[in-house]
Short mmCIF file of C-alpha atoms and ligand atoms in Angstrom, two decimals:
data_model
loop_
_atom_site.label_atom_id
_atom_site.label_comp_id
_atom_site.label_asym_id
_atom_site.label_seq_id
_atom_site.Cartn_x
_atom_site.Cartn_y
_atom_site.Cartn_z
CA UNK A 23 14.62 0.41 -22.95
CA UNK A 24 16.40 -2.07 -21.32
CA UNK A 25 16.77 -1.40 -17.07
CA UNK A 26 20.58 -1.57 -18.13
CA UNK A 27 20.60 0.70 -20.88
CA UNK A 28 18.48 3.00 -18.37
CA UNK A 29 20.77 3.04 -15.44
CA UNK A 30 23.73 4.14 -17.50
CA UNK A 31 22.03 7.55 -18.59
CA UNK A 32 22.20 11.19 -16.40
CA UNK A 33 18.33 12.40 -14.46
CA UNK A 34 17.98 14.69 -17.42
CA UNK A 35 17.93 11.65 -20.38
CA UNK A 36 15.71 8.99 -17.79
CA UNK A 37 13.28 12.30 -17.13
CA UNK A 38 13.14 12.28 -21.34
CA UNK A 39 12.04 8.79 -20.76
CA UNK A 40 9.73 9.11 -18.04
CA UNK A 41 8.25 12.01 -20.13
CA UNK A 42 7.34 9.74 -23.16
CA UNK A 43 5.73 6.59 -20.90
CA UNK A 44 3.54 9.40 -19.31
CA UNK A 45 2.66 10.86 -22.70
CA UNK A 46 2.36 7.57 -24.32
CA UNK A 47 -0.30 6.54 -21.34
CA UNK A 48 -2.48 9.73 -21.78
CA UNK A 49 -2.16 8.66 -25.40
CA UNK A 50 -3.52 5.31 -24.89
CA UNK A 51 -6.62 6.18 -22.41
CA UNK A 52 -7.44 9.42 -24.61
CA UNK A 53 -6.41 12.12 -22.45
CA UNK A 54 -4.74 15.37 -23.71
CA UNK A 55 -1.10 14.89 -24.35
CA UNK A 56 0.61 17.29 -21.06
CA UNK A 57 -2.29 16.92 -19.40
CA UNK A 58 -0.26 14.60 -16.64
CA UNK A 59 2.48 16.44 -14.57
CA UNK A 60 5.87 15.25 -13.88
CA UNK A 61 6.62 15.80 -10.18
CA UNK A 62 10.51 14.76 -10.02
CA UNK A 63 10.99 13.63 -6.24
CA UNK A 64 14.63 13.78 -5.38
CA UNK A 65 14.58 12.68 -1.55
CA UNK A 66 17.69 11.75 -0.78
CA UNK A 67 19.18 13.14 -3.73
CA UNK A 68 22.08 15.95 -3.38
CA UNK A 69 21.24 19.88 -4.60
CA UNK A 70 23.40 19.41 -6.91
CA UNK A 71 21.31 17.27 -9.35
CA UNK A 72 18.11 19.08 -8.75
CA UNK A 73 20.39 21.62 -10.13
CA UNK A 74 21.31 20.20 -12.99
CA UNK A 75 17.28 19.51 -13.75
CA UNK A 76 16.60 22.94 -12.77
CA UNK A 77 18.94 24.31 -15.68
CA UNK A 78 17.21 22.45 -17.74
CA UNK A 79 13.48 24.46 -17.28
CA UNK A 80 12.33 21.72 -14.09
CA UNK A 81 10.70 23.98 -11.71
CA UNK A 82 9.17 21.64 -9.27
CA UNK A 83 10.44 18.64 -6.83
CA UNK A 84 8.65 16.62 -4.38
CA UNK A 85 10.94 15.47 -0.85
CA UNK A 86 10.05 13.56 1.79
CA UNK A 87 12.46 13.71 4.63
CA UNK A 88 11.70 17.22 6.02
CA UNK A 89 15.74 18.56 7.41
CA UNK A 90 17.44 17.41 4.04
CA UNK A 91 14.30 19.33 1.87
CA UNK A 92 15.08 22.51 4.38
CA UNK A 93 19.11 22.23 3.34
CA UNK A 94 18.20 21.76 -0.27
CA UNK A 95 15.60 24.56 -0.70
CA UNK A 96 17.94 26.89 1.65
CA UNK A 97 21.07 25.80 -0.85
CA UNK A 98 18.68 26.47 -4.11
CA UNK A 99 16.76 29.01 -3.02
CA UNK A 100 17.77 31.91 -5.96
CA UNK A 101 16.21 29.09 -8.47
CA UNK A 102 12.62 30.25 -7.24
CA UNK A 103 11.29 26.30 -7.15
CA UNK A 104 8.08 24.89 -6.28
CA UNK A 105 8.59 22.40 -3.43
CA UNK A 106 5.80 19.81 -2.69
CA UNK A 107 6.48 17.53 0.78
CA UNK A 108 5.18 14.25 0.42
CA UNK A 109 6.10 12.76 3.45
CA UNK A 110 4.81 11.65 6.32
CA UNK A 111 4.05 14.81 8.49
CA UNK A 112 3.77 14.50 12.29
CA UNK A 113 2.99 17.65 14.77
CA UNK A 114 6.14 18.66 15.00
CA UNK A 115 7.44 19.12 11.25
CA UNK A 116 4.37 21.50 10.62
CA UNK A 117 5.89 24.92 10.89
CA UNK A 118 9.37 24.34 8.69
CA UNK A 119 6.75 22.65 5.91
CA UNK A 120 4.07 25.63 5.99
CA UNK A 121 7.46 27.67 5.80
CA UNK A 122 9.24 26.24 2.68
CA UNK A 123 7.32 24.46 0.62
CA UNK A 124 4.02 25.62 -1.60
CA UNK A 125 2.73 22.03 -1.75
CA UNK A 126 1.75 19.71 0.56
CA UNK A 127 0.19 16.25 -0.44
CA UNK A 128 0.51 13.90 2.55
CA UNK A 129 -2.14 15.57 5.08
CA UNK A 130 -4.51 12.90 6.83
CA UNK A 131 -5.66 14.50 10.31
CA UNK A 132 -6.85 17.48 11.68
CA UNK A 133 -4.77 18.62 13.58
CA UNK A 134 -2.47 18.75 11.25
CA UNK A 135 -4.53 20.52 8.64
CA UNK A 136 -4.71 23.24 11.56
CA UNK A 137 -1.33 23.42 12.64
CA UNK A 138 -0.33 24.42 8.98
CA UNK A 139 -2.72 26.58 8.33
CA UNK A 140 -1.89 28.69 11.57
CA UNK A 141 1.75 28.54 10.78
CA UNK A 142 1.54 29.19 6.84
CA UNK A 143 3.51 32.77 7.23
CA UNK A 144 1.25 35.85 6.28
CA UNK A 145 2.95 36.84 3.54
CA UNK A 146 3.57 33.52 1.40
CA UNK A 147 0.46 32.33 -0.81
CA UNK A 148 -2.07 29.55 0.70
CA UNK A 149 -0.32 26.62 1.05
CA UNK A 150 -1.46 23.80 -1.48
CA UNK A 151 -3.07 20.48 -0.01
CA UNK A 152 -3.83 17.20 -0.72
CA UNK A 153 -5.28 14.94 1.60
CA UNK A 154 -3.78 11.59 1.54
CA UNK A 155 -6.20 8.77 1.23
CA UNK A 156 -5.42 5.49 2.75
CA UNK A 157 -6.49 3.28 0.25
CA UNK A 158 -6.66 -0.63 1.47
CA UNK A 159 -3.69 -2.60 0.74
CA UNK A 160 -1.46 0.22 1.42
CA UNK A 161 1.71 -0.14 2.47
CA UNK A 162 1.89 2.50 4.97
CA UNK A 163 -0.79 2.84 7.62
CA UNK A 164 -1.13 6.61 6.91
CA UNK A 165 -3.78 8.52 5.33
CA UNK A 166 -7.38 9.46 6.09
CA UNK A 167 -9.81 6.43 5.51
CA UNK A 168 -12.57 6.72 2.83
CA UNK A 169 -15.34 7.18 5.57
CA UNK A 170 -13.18 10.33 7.27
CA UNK A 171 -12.51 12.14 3.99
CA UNK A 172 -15.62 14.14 3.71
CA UNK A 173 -14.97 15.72 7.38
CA UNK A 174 -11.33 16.02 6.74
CA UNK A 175 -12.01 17.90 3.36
CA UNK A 176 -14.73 20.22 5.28
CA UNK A 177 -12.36 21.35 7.76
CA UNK A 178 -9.47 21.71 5.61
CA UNK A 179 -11.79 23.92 3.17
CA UNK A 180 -12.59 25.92 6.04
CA UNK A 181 -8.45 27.07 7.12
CA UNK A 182 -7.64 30.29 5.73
CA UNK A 183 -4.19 29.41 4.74
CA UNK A 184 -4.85 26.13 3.37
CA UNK A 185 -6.41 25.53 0.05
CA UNK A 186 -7.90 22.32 -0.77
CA UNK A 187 -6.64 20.96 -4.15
CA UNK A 188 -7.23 17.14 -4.61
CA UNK A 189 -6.20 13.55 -3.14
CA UNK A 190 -3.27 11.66 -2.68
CA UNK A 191 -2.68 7.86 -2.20
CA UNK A 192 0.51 5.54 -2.26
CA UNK A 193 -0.62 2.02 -2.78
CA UNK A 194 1.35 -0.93 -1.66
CA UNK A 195 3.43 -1.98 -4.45
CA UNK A 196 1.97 -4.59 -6.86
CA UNK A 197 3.41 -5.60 -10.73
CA UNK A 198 0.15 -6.35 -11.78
CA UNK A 199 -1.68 -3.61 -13.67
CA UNK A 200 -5.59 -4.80 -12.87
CA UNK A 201 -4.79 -4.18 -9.04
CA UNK A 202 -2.72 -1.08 -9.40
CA UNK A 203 -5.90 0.00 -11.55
CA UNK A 204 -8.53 -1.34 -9.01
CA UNK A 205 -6.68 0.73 -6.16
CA UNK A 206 -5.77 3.89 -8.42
CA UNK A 207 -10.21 3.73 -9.46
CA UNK A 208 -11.33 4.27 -5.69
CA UNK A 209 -8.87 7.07 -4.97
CA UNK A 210 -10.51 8.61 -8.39
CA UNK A 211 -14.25 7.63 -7.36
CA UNK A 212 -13.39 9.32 -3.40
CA UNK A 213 -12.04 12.51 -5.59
CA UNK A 214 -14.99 12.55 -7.77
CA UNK A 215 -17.70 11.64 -4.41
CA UNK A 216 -16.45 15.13 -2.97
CA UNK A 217 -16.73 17.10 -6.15
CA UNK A 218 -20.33 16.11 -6.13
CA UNK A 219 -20.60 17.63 -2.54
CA UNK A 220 -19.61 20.44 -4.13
CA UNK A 221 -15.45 20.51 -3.40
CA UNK A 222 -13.46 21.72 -6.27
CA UNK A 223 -10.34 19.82 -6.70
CA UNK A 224 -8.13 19.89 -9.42
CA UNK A 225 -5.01 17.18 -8.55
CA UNK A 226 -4.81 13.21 -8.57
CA UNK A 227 -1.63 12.96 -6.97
CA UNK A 228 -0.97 9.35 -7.57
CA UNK A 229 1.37 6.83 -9.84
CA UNK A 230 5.22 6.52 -9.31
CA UNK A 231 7.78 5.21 -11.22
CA UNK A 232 6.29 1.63 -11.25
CA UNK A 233 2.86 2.12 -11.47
CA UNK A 234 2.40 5.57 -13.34
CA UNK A 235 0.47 4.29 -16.20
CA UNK A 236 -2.14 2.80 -14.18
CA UNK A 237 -2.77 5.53 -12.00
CA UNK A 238 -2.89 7.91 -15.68
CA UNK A 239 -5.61 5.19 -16.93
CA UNK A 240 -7.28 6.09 -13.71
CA UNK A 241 -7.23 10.33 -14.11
CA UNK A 242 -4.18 10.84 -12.07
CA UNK A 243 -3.04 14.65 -13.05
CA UNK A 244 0.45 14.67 -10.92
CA UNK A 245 2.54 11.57 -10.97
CA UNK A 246 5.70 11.66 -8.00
CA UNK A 247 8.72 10.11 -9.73
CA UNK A 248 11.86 9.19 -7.92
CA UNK A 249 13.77 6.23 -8.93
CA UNK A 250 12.55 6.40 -12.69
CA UNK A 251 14.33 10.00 -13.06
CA UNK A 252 17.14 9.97 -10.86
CA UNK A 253 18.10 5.80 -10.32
CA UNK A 254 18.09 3.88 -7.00
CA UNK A 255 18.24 5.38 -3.65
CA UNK A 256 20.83 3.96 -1.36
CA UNK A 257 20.39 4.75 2.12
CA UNK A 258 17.50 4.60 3.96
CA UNK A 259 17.41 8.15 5.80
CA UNK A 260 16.86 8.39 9.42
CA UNK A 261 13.33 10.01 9.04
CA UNK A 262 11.88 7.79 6.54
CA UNK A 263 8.76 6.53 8.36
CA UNK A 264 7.72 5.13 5.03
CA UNK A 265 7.69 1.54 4.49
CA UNK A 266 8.49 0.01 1.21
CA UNK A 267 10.03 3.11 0.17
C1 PLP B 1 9.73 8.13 -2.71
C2 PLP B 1 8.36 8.51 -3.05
C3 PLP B 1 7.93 8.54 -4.38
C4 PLP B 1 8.81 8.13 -5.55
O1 PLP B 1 8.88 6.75 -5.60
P1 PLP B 1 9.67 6.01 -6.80
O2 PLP B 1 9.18 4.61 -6.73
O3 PLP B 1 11.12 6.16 -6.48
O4 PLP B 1 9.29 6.68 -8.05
C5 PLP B 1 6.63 8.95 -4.64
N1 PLP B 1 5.79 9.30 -3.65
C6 PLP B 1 6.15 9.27 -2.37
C7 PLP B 1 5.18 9.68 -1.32
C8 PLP B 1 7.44 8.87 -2.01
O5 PLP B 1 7.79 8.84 -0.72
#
């Protein structure tokens, strides 16, 4: 479809759409058709269409700029959704994110690891992590490097109300498929280096609107899609730390 023909049609039809590129790339490597989640992220986005995708059986979003996610899950909060920050996470956002959401996939240091863990309240679930692996040639300086990851996953492992679910990694941005791939395989090969130690993980968290079929060639198992499902963001928000984004 045409970027035209895409731009006219609502977050529920472009999510249809979305839905068939990630089941036509599982088709295409040999993976199991659903075996690839859909993570709609609607940063910057109002309640009211996460709404609209909630009616129609979405039960998870991804957000990135930590106040507007609090407003949002406060406003939608009788919809029981599963909220995954993605964003970058400094000291001082760590006790409203091990408050609201049941995902985290951006965690690179220590401290921060800890800080969640001691503020996850007693009576939610662990709180879901990914560590976020700064792959070379990303656009954002964040993430743990490749030589950290084994001590970050360690102490993570060891925080009671933390539980260590897989990798995450936002490349720069590239339109050419063999380097999306090439990034995409050394996030896979870190993931697969720590199962070997003996860490079981269970999520890829990579791929995004642009570059979701390479990171599915490469065993991603969550993709984050923003612009693909609900069109182009307009204003950069005041929090966005994220380049490129
Ligand atoms: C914004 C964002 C996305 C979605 O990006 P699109 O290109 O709009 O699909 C995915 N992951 C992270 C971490 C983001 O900040």
């Amino acid at each position: 479809m045409s970027d035209s023909v895409l731009m006219s049609l609502s977050p529920l039809q472009r999510l249809r759409e979305v839905e068939q590129r990630v089941r036509a790339a599982e088709k295409s490597v040999g993976r199991e058709p659903g075996s690839v989640q859909i993570l709609p992220v609607s940063k910057a986005r109002p309640a009211a269409d996460i709404a609209r995708l909630a009616d129609a059986g979405v039960d998870a979003f991804g957000e990135s700029y930590l106040q507007e996610a609090v407003d949002k899950i406060a406003a939608l909060q009788s919809r029981h959704l599963q909220w995954h920050f993605i964003g970058p996470v400094q000291s001082n956002k760590t006790q409203h994110i091990a408050q609201y959401f049941q995902w985290v996939h951006s965690v690179s240091r220590e401290k921060i690891a800890r800080r969640l863990s001691e503020q996850r309240p007693v009576d939610l679930p662990r709180l879901n992590v990914c560590l976020q692996l700064n792959v070379s040639g990303e656009a954002s300086k964040s993430g743990v490097s490749v030589d950290r990851l084994r001590a970050l996953a360690e102490q993570v492992s060891g925080l009671p109300r933390l539980r260590l679910r897989g990798l995450m990694a936002i490349p720069a941005r590239s339109g050419d498929f063999a380097q999306q791939r090439a990034i995409f395989c050394r996030v896979r090969e870190a993931s697969e280096a720590l199962t070997a130690e003996g860490f079981v993980l269970d999520t890829l968290s990579m791929g995004m609107s642009d570059d979701l079929e390479a990171a599915i060639a490469e065993g991603a198992t969550l993709v984050r899609v923003g612009t693909g499902i609900f069109g182009p963001r307009h204003r950069p928000r005041p929090d966005d730390v994220h380049s490129g984004q």
